Amino acid sequence: MARQRRHKRRPSRRRGRFSGLYKVLSVLLVAAAIIVACVVFFRVNTIQVEGNVRYTAQEIIDASGIKTGDNLIALPSSRVSAIIRAQLPYVEGVAIQRTYPDGLVIHVTERVAAASVDSAEGRWLISTQGKLLEKDNGAIHTIQITGMTAVGPYAGGMLQTEEEEVLTLEYVKSLLTVLESHGMLEQCTTLDCTSASSITLEYGIYHLCLPRGGDYDYYIQLARSALDTGLRDGKIQEGQSGLLDLTITDGKAHFRPDHR
């Protein structure tokens, strides 16, 4: 009787093993079917571009390398973003959005040409971060920087200078970033970096004498506050050009009017 009982249990174990195998095979078949469906059905049919100003939608699509019929699922978003930014210097950020079943949206953010700097080959436009955008043909209003020279410039590269001007470059990038945050780039025309002790920014009819280094956001706020208060109180005459000295460390911007 004991032998008979043991004999009856063996088929049950076999059925359990085959049942587990069937489950694994079923999962694999379902996964394979999903992968095949993704490859066959989710293909790029439409491509839209948003946020572009400097470049046309077609220029951005061409730079991306994406073609109609490419697989939507397998599209390498990070690589496409890097390719676009490498080929189009004005593009700062790229985000890829898939709109199933067959659409793709490329969102771009573009840099602003903030200033121009001299080089042996002529002047170059740069962003606030020091990205070299293109040669300056005079068509775009930017801050004209003097006292700093670009070395070996090329579109899409970062601005490089001689060793003795490296610190000046850091000051310039910091100041440009602050001016952009305050919406002041359009009102500024020149930035003179020739002095060893200060840099001078031409802001409308005023010249701002700034330290080489420091908290430029603080200095710019101090200058704007001094102008607003001075004009309101009559200490600065409307239309009176002059120099605001911010190199004196007493928490004030000292105004000296130009003598005509």
PDB file of C-alpha atoms in Angstrom:
ATOM      1  CA  MET A   1       0.000   0.000   0.000  1.00  0.00           C
ATOM      2  CA  ALA A   2       2.882   2.390   0.790  1.00  0.00           C
ATOM      3  CA  ARG A   3       4.392   1.748  -2.640  1.00  0.00           C
ATOM      4  CA  GLN A   4       1.093   2.524  -4.299  1.00  0.00           C
ATOM      5  CA  ARG A   5       0.799   5.855  -2.448  1.00  0.00           C
ATOM      6  CA  ARG A   6       4.313   6.924  -3.479  1.00  0.00           C
ATOM      7  CA  HIS A   7       3.606   5.949  -7.082  1.00  0.00           C
ATOM      8  CA  LYS A   8       0.507   8.135  -7.169  1.00  0.00           C
ATOM      9  CA  ARG A   9       2.375  11.310  -6.037  1.00  0.00           C
ATOM     10  CA  ARG A  10       4.965  11.282  -8.885  1.00  0.00           C
ATOM     11  CA  PRO A  11       2.621  12.441 -11.712  1.00  0.00           C
ATOM     12  CA  SER A  12       1.567  15.370  -9.508  1.00  0.00           C
ATOM     13  CA  ARG A  13       5.186  16.623  -9.291  1.00  0.00           C
ATOM     14  CA  ARG A  14       5.607  16.374 -13.067  1.00  0.00           C
ATOM     15  CA  ARG A  15       2.461  18.378 -13.665  1.00  0.00           C
ATOM     16  CA  GLY A  16       3.730  21.092 -11.261  1.00  0.00           C
ATOM     17  CA  ARG A  17       7.052  21.358 -13.084  1.00  0.00           C
ATOM     18  CA  PHE A  18       5.390  21.607 -16.503  1.00  0.00           C
ATOM     19  CA  SER A  19       2.912  24.154 -15.168  1.00  0.00           C
ATOM     20  CA  GLY A  20       5.754  26.461 -14.080  1.00  0.00           C
ATOM     21  CA  LEU A  21       7.461  26.053 -17.448  1.00  0.00           C
ATOM     22  CA  TYR A  22       4.249  26.939 -19.264  1.00  0.00           C
ATOM     23  CA  LYS A  23       3.920  30.118 -17.200  1.00  0.00           C
ATOM     24  CA  VAL A  24       7.467  31.214 -18.031  1.00  0.00           C
ATOM     25  CA  LEU A  25       6.947  30.494 -21.728  1.00  0.00           C
ATOM     26  CA  SER A  26       3.665  32.415 -21.663  1.00  0.00           C
ATOM     27  CA  VAL A  27       5.321  35.461 -20.129  1.00  0.00           C
ATOM     28  CA  LEU A  28       8.124  35.318 -22.698  1.00  0.00           C
ATOM     29  CA  LEU A  29       5.655  35.010 -25.565  1.00  0.00           C
ATOM     30  CA  VAL A  30       3.623  37.978 -24.304  1.00  0.00           C
ATOM     31  CA  ALA A  31       6.786  40.077 -23.893  1.00  0.00           C
ATOM     32  CA  ALA A  32       7.939  39.113 -27.401  1.00  0.00           C
ATOM     33  CA  ALA A  33       4.529  40.054 -28.805  1.00  0.00           C
ATOM     34  CA  ILE A  34       4.680  43.458 -27.096  1.00  0.00           C
ATOM     35  CA  ILE A  35       8.192  44.123 -28.447  1.00  0.00           C
ATOM     36  CA  VAL A  36       7.149  43.118 -31.972  1.00  0.00           C
ATOM     37  CA  ALA A  37       4.067  45.353 -31.742  1.00  0.00           C
ATOM     38  CA  CYS A  38       6.206  48.302 -30.607  1.00  0.00           C
ATOM     39  CA  VAL A  39       8.652  47.787 -33.459  1.00  0.00           C
ATOM     40  CA  VAL A  40       5.970  47.325 -36.091  1.00  0.00           C
ATOM     41  CA  PHE A  41       3.311  49.842 -35.058  1.00  0.00           C
ATOM     42  CA  PHE A  42       5.024  52.735 -33.169  1.00  0.00           C
ATOM     43  CA  ARG A  43       6.787  54.513 -36.013  1.00  0.00           C
ATOM     44  CA  VAL A  44       7.514  58.241 -36.354  1.00  0.00           C
ATOM     45  CA  ASN A  45       5.015  59.779 -38.731  1.00  0.00           C
ATOM     46  CA  THR A  46       4.872  63.446 -37.673  1.00  0.00           C
ATOM     47  CA  ILE A  47       7.582  65.682 -36.154  1.00  0.00           C
ATOM     48  CA  GLN A  48       6.850  69.078 -34.598  1.00  0.00           C
ATOM     49  CA  VAL A  49       9.309  71.655 -33.276  1.00  0.00           C
ATOM     50  CA  GLU A  50       8.454  74.146 -30.525  1.00  0.00           C
ATOM     51  CA  GLY A  51      10.387  77.007 -28.938  1.00  0.00           C
ATOM     52  CA  ASN A  52      12.580  77.726 -31.973  1.00  0.00           C
ATOM     53  CA  VAL A  53      13.308  81.319 -32.992  1.00  0.00           C
ATOM     54  CA  ARG A  54      16.806  81.445 -34.436  1.00  0.00           C
ATOM     55  CA  TYR A  55      16.480  78.201 -36.429  1.00  0.00           C
ATOM     56  CA  THR A  56      13.664  76.907 -38.624  1.00  0.00           C
ATOM     57  CA  ALA A  57      11.814  73.739 -37.666  1.00  0.00           C
ATOM     58  CA  GLN A  58      13.357  71.950 -40.644  1.00  0.00           C
ATOM     59  CA  GLU A  59      16.885  72.926 -39.598  1.00  0.00           C
ATOM     60  CA  ILE A  60      16.300  71.406 -36.167  1.00  0.00           C
ATOM     61  CA  ILE A  61      14.730  68.250 -37.614  1.00  0.00           C
ATOM     62  CA  ASP A  62      17.635  67.848 -40.042  1.00  0.00           C
ATOM     63  CA  ALA A  63      20.144  68.314 -37.220  1.00  0.00           C
ATOM     64  CA  SER A  64      18.363  65.681 -35.091  1.00  0.00           C
ATOM     65  CA  GLY A  65      18.813  62.988 -37.724  1.00  0.00           C
ATOM     66  CA  ILE A  66      15.292  61.695 -37.056  1.00  0.00           C
ATOM     67  CA  LYS A  67      13.478  60.364 -40.118  1.00  0.00           C
ATOM     68  CA  THR A  68       9.877  59.410 -40.790  1.00  0.00           C
ATOM     69  CA  GLY A  69       9.549  55.699 -40.103  1.00  0.00           C
ATOM     70  CA  ASP A  70      12.071  55.596 -37.261  1.00  0.00           C
ATOM     71  CA  ASN A  71      11.020  53.553 -34.263  1.00  0.00           C
ATOM     72  CA  LEU A  72       9.326  55.830 -31.717  1.00  0.00           C
ATOM     73  CA  ILE A  73      10.048  53.616 -28.715  1.00  0.00           C
ATOM     74  CA  ALA A  74      13.723  53.013 -29.404  1.00  0.00           C
ATOM     75  CA  LEU A  75      14.523  56.658 -30.176  1.00  0.00           C
ATOM     76  CA  PRO A  76      17.598  57.661 -28.082  1.00  0.00           C
ATOM     77  CA  SER A  77      16.398  60.989 -26.648  1.00  0.00           C
ATOM     78  CA  SER A  78      19.628  61.966 -24.881  1.00  0.00           C
ATOM     79  CA  ARG A  79      21.750  61.263 -27.962  1.00  0.00           C
ATOM     80  CA  VAL A  80      19.383  63.212 -30.229  1.00  0.00           C
ATOM     81  CA  SER A  81      19.505  66.155 -27.791  1.00  0.00           C
ATOM     82  CA  ALA A  82      23.317  66.100 -27.753  1.00  0.00           C
ATOM     83  CA  ILE A  83      23.497  65.967 -31.569  1.00  0.00           C
ATOM     84  CA  ILE A  84      21.179  68.965 -31.996  1.00  0.00           C
ATOM     85  CA  ARG A  85      23.072  71.048 -29.427  1.00  0.00           C
ATOM     86  CA  ALA A  86      26.414  70.148 -31.020  1.00  0.00           C
ATOM     87  CA  GLN A  87      25.317  71.155 -34.527  1.00  0.00           C
ATOM     88  CA  LEU A  88      23.281  74.268 -33.677  1.00  0.00           C
ATOM     89  CA  PRO A  89      25.191  76.592 -31.307  1.00  0.00           C
ATOM     90  CA  TYR A  90      22.173  78.759 -30.421  1.00  0.00           C
ATOM     91  CA  VAL A  91      20.283  75.730 -29.036  1.00  0.00           C
ATOM     92  CA  GLU A  92      20.760  75.473 -25.288  1.00  0.00           C
ATOM     93  CA  GLY A  93      18.277  72.774 -24.293  1.00  0.00           C
ATOM     94  CA  VAL A  94      16.325  70.018 -26.057  1.00  0.00           C
ATOM     95  CA  ALA A  95      13.440  67.917 -24.739  1.00  0.00           C
ATOM     96  CA  ILE A  96      11.947  65.056 -26.766  1.00  0.00           C
ATOM     97  CA  GLN A  97       8.241  64.304 -26.274  1.00  0.00           C
ATOM     98  CA  ARG A  98       6.624  61.197 -27.756  1.00  0.00           C
ATOM     99  CA  THR A  99       2.942  61.570 -28.674  1.00  0.00           C
ATOM    100  CA  TYR A 100       1.680  58.061 -29.306  1.00  0.00           C
ATOM    101  CA  PRO A 101       1.034  56.331 -31.548  1.00  0.00           C
ATOM    102  CA  ASP A 102       3.192  58.075 -34.172  1.00  0.00           C
ATOM    103  CA  GLY A 103       4.031  61.670 -33.186  1.00  0.00           C
ATOM    104  CA  LEU A 104       7.156  63.390 -31.911  1.00  0.00           C
ATOM    105  CA  VAL A 105       7.617  66.918 -30.525  1.00  0.00           C
ATOM    106  CA  ILE A 106      11.072  68.493 -30.187  1.00  0.00           C
ATOM    107  CA  HIS A 107      11.040  71.291 -27.609  1.00  0.00           C
ATOM    108  CA  VAL A 108      14.054  73.619 -27.822  1.00  0.00           C
ATOM    109  CA  THR A 109      15.298  76.561 -25.799  1.00  0.00           C
ATOM    110  CA  GLU A 110      17.696  78.929 -27.494  1.00  0.00           C
ATOM    111  CA  ARG A 111      20.573  81.047 -26.267  1.00  0.00           C
ATOM    112  CA  VAL A 112      20.680  84.808 -26.643  1.00  0.00           C
ATOM    113  CA  ALA A 113      23.634  86.572 -28.238  1.00  0.00           C
ATOM    114  CA  ALA A 114      24.654  88.715 -25.252  1.00  0.00           C
ATOM    115  CA  ALA A 115      27.982  90.208 -26.280  1.00  0.00           C
ATOM    116  CA  SER A 116      30.711  90.201 -28.883  1.00  0.00           C
ATOM    117  CA  VAL A 117      34.434  89.758 -28.354  1.00  0.00           C
ATOM    118  CA  ASP A 118      37.385  90.378 -30.638  1.00  0.00           C
ATOM    119  CA  SER A 119      39.630  87.699 -32.132  1.00  0.00           C
ATOM    120  CA  ALA A 120      42.363  87.476 -34.763  1.00  0.00           C
ATOM    121  CA  GLU A 121      39.659  86.549 -37.294  1.00  0.00           C
ATOM    122  CA  GLY A 122      37.195  89.305 -36.347  1.00  0.00           C
ATOM    123  CA  ARG A 123      34.517  89.680 -33.697  1.00  0.00           C
ATOM    124  CA  TRP A 124      32.456  86.759 -32.383  1.00  0.00           C
ATOM    125  CA  LEU A 125      29.035  86.672 -30.748  1.00  0.00           C
ATOM    126  CA  ILE A 126      28.888  84.910 -27.391  1.00  0.00           C
ATOM    127  CA  SER A 127      26.159  83.870 -24.958  1.00  0.00           C
ATOM    128  CA  THR A 128      26.122  84.839 -21.298  1.00  0.00           C
ATOM    129  CA  GLN A 129      27.872  81.542 -20.508  1.00  0.00           C
ATOM    130  CA  GLY A 130      30.655  82.247 -23.005  1.00  0.00           C
ATOM    131  CA  LYS A 131      29.385  79.965 -25.771  1.00  0.00           C
ATOM    132  CA  LEU A 132      30.672  81.029 -29.194  1.00  0.00           C
ATOM    133  CA  LEU A 133      27.658  81.385 -31.464  1.00  0.00           C
ATOM    134  CA  GLU A 134      28.821  82.833 -34.786  1.00  0.00           C
ATOM    135  CA  LYS A 135      30.869  85.649 -36.283  1.00  0.00           C
ATOM    136  CA  ASP A 136      29.474  89.105 -35.593  1.00  0.00           C
ATOM    137  CA  ASN A 137      28.210  90.719 -38.801  1.00  0.00           C
ATOM    138  CA  GLY A 138      26.691  93.678 -36.970  1.00  0.00           C
ATOM    139  CA  ALA A 139      23.085  92.573 -37.496  1.00  0.00           C
ATOM    140  CA  ILE A 140      22.434  91.797 -33.816  1.00  0.00           C
ATOM    141  CA  HIS A 141      22.683  94.338 -30.994  1.00  0.00           C
ATOM    142  CA  THR A 142      25.088  93.079 -28.342  1.00  0.00           C
ATOM    143  CA  ILE A 143      27.453  94.449 -25.739  1.00  0.00           C
ATOM    144  CA  GLN A 144      30.806  95.203 -27.347  1.00  0.00           C
ATOM    145  CA  ILE A 145      33.589  93.887 -25.093  1.00  0.00           C
ATOM    146  CA  THR A 146      37.059  95.436 -25.223  1.00  0.00           C
ATOM    147  CA  GLY A 147      40.167  94.345 -23.361  1.00  0.00           C
ATOM    148  CA  MET A 148      39.612  90.622 -23.937  1.00  0.00           C
ATOM    149  CA  THR A 149      40.445  88.514 -27.004  1.00  0.00           C
ATOM    150  CA  ALA A 150      39.100  85.123 -28.077  1.00  0.00           C
ATOM    151  CA  VAL A 151      41.726  82.490 -28.903  1.00  0.00           C
ATOM    152  CA  GLY A 152      40.996  79.878 -31.594  1.00  0.00           C
ATOM    153  CA  PRO A 153      37.246  80.559 -31.735  1.00  0.00           C
ATOM    154  CA  TYR A 154      34.808  78.271 -33.553  1.00  0.00           C
ATOM    155  CA  ALA A 155      31.011  78.093 -33.629  1.00  0.00           C
ATOM    156  CA  GLY A 156      29.686  75.919 -30.827  1.00  0.00           C
ATOM    157  CA  GLY A 157      32.875  76.064 -28.762  1.00  0.00           C
ATOM    158  CA  MET A 158      33.422  77.810 -25.459  1.00  0.00           C
ATOM    159  CA  LEU A 159      35.261  81.126 -25.407  1.00  0.00           C
ATOM    160  CA  GLN A 160      38.947  80.687 -24.624  1.00  0.00           C
ATOM    161  CA  THR A 161      41.424  83.475 -23.861  1.00  0.00           C
ATOM    162  CA  GLU A 162      45.090  83.897 -23.105  1.00  0.00           C
ATOM    163  CA  GLU A 163      46.083  82.853 -19.588  1.00  0.00           C
ATOM    164  CA  GLU A 164      46.341  86.434 -18.310  1.00  0.00           C
ATOM    165  CA  GLU A 165      42.696  87.073 -19.314  1.00  0.00           C
ATOM    166  CA  VAL A 166      41.153  83.949 -17.772  1.00  0.00           C
ATOM    167  CA  LEU A 167      39.964  85.780 -14.648  1.00  0.00           C
ATOM    168  CA  THR A 168      38.585  88.618 -16.752  1.00  0.00           C
ATOM    169  CA  LEU A 169      36.568  86.074 -18.711  1.00  0.00           C
ATOM    170  CA  GLU A 170      35.052  84.706 -15.489  1.00  0.00           C
ATOM    171  CA  TYR A 171      34.101  88.233 -14.382  1.00  0.00           C
ATOM    172  CA  VAL A 172      32.547  88.970 -17.762  1.00  0.00           C
ATOM    173  CA  LYS A 173      30.441  85.776 -17.790  1.00  0.00           C
ATOM    174  CA  SER A 174      29.244  86.442 -14.257  1.00  0.00           C
ATOM    175  CA  LEU A 175      28.259  90.021 -15.100  1.00  0.00           C
ATOM    176  CA  LEU A 176      26.522  89.043 -18.362  1.00  0.00           C
ATOM    177  CA  THR A 177      24.463  86.418 -16.528  1.00  0.00           C
ATOM    178  CA  VAL A 178      23.333  89.027 -13.987  1.00  0.00           C
ATOM    179  CA  LEU A 179      22.489  91.557 -16.703  1.00  0.00           C
ATOM    180  CA  GLU A 180      20.369  88.949 -18.484  1.00  0.00           C
ATOM    181  CA  SER A 181      18.523  88.081 -15.251  1.00  0.00           C
ATOM    182  CA  HIS A 182      17.704  91.781 -14.770  1.00  0.00           C
ATOM    183  CA  GLY A 183      16.625  92.246 -18.406  1.00  0.00           C
ATOM    184  CA  MET A 184      19.377  94.808 -18.999  1.00  0.00           C
ATOM    185  CA  LEU A 185      21.269  93.359 -21.961  1.00  0.00           C
ATOM    186  CA  GLU A 186      19.409  95.510 -24.493  1.00  0.00           C
ATOM    187  CA  GLN A 187      20.215  98.721 -22.588  1.00  0.00           C
ATOM    188  CA  CYS A 188      23.956  98.054 -22.375  1.00  0.00           C
ATOM    189  CA  THR A 189      26.310  98.858 -25.254  1.00  0.00           C
ATOM    190  CA  THR A 190      29.951  98.414 -24.214  1.00  0.00           C
ATOM    191  CA  LEU A 191      31.998  96.648 -21.556  1.00  0.00           C
ATOM    192  CA  ASP A 192      35.553  97.929 -21.120  1.00  0.00           C
ATOM    193  CA  CYS A 193      37.875  95.420 -19.442  1.00  0.00           C
ATOM    194  CA  THR A 194      41.166  97.181 -20.191  1.00  0.00           C
ATOM    195  CA  SER A 195      41.694  98.485 -16.642  1.00  0.00           C
ATOM    196  CA  ALA A 196      43.594  96.288 -14.200  1.00  0.00           C
ATOM    197  CA  SER A 197      41.434  97.382 -11.258  1.00  0.00           C
ATOM    198  CA  SER A 198      37.875  97.683 -12.616  1.00  0.00           C
ATOM    199  CA  ILE A 199      35.532  97.069 -15.533  1.00  0.00           C
ATOM    200  CA  THR A 200      33.257  99.751 -16.980  1.00  0.00           C
ATOM    201  CA  LEU A 201      29.804  99.023 -18.342  1.00  0.00           C
ATOM    202  CA  GLU A 202      27.953 101.512 -20.544  1.00  0.00           C
ATOM    203  CA  TYR A 203      24.303 101.389 -19.512  1.00  0.00           C
ATOM    204  CA  GLY A 204      22.206 103.835 -21.503  1.00  0.00           C
ATOM    205  CA  ILE A 205      23.618 107.316 -20.793  1.00  0.00           C
ATOM    206  CA  TYR A 206      25.451 106.089 -17.708  1.00  0.00           C
ATOM    207  CA  HIS A 207      28.777 104.387 -17.116  1.00  0.00           C
ATOM    208  CA  LEU A 208      28.952 101.858 -14.281  1.00  0.00           C
ATOM    209  CA  CYS A 209      32.439 101.388 -12.840  1.00  0.00           C
ATOM    210  CA  LEU A 210      32.446  97.905 -11.288  1.00  0.00           C
ATOM    211  CA  PRO A 211      35.053  95.941  -9.334  1.00  0.00           C
ATOM    212  CA  ARG A 212      36.851  93.062 -11.008  1.00  0.00           C
ATOM    213  CA  GLY A 213      34.973  90.256  -9.283  1.00  0.00           C
ATOM    214  CA  GLY A 214      32.494  90.169  -6.437  1.00  0.00           C
ATOM    215  CA  ASP A 215      28.715  89.948  -6.231  1.00  0.00           C
ATOM    216  CA  TYR A 216      27.612  91.555  -9.467  1.00  0.00           C
ATOM    217  CA  ASP A 217      23.952  91.018  -8.686  1.00  0.00           C
ATOM    218  CA  TYR A 218      24.414  93.185  -5.582  1.00  0.00           C
ATOM    219  CA  TYR A 219      26.306  95.872  -7.533  1.00  0.00           C
ATOM    220  CA  ILE A 220      23.696  96.051 -10.289  1.00  0.00           C
ATOM    221  CA  GLN A 221      20.850  96.306  -7.792  1.00  0.00           C
ATOM    222  CA  LEU A 222      22.779  99.033  -5.965  1.00  0.00           C
ATOM    223  CA  ALA A 223      23.292 100.983  -9.206  1.00  0.00           C
ATOM    224  CA  ARG A 224      19.661 100.732 -10.286  1.00  0.00           C
ATOM    225  CA  SER A 225      18.440 101.752  -6.848  1.00  0.00           C
ATOM    226  CA  ALA A 226      20.799 104.743  -6.824  1.00  0.00           C
ATOM    227  CA  LEU A 227      19.546 105.870 -10.242  1.00  0.00           C
ATOM    228  CA  ASP A 228      15.880 105.461  -9.311  1.00  0.00           C
ATOM    229  CA  THR A 229      16.315 107.320  -6.010  1.00  0.00           C
ATOM    230  CA  GLY A 230      18.536 110.039  -7.500  1.00  0.00           C
ATOM    231  CA  LEU A 231      16.142 110.771 -10.350  1.00  0.00           C
ATOM    232  CA  ARG A 232      13.176 110.808  -7.990  1.00  0.00           C
ATOM    233  CA  ASP A 233      14.869 113.098  -5.457  1.00  0.00           C
ATOM    234  CA  GLY A 234      16.357 115.401  -8.069  1.00  0.00           C
ATOM    235  CA  LYS A 235      19.950 114.578  -7.137  1.00  0.00           C
ATOM    236  CA  ILE A 236      20.412 113.231 -10.655  1.00  0.00           C
ATOM    237  CA  GLN A 237      18.972 115.383 -13.397  1.00  0.00           C
ATOM    238  CA  GLU A 238      16.815 113.747 -16.045  1.00  0.00           C
ATOM    239  CA  GLY A 239      18.943 113.156 -19.145  1.00  0.00           C
ATOM    240  CA  GLN A 240      22.169 113.931 -17.241  1.00  0.00           C
ATOM    241  CA  SER A 241      24.819 111.400 -18.188  1.00  0.00           C
ATOM    242  CA  GLY A 242      27.529 110.431 -15.734  1.00  0.00           C
ATOM    243  CA  LEU A 243      29.465 107.714 -13.970  1.00  0.00           C
ATOM    244  CA  LEU A 244      28.251 105.506 -11.134  1.00  0.00           C
ATOM    245  CA  ASP A 245      31.250 104.340  -9.127  1.00  0.00           C
ATOM    246  CA  LEU A 246      30.611 101.018  -7.380  1.00  0.00           C
ATOM    247  CA  THR A 247      34.230 100.255  -6.530  1.00  0.00           C
ATOM    248  CA  ILE A 248      34.070 102.131  -3.204  1.00  0.00           C
ATOM    249  CA  THR A 249      33.072  99.570  -0.577  1.00  0.00           C
ATOM    250  CA  ASP A 250      30.693 101.670   1.505  1.00  0.00           C
ATOM    251  CA  GLY A 251      27.406 100.224   0.271  1.00  0.00           C
ATOM    252  CA  LYS A 252      26.707 103.173  -2.020  1.00  0.00           C
ATOM    253  CA  ALA A 253      26.870 103.978  -5.718  1.00  0.00           C
ATOM    254  CA  HIS A 254      28.618 107.339  -6.118  1.00  0.00           C
ATOM    255  CA  PHE A 255      27.353 109.387  -9.053  1.00  0.00           C
ATOM    256  CA  ARG A 256      29.614 111.839 -10.869  1.00  0.00           C
ATOM    257  CA  PRO A 257      27.869 113.784 -13.670  1.00  0.00           C
ATOM    258  CA  ASP A 258      29.601 114.397 -16.956  1.00  0.00           C
ATOM    259  CA  HIS A 259      30.580 118.033 -17.497  1.00  0.00           C
ATOM    260  CA  ARG A 260      29.468 119.476 -20.816  1.00  0.00           C
TER     261      ARG A 260
END
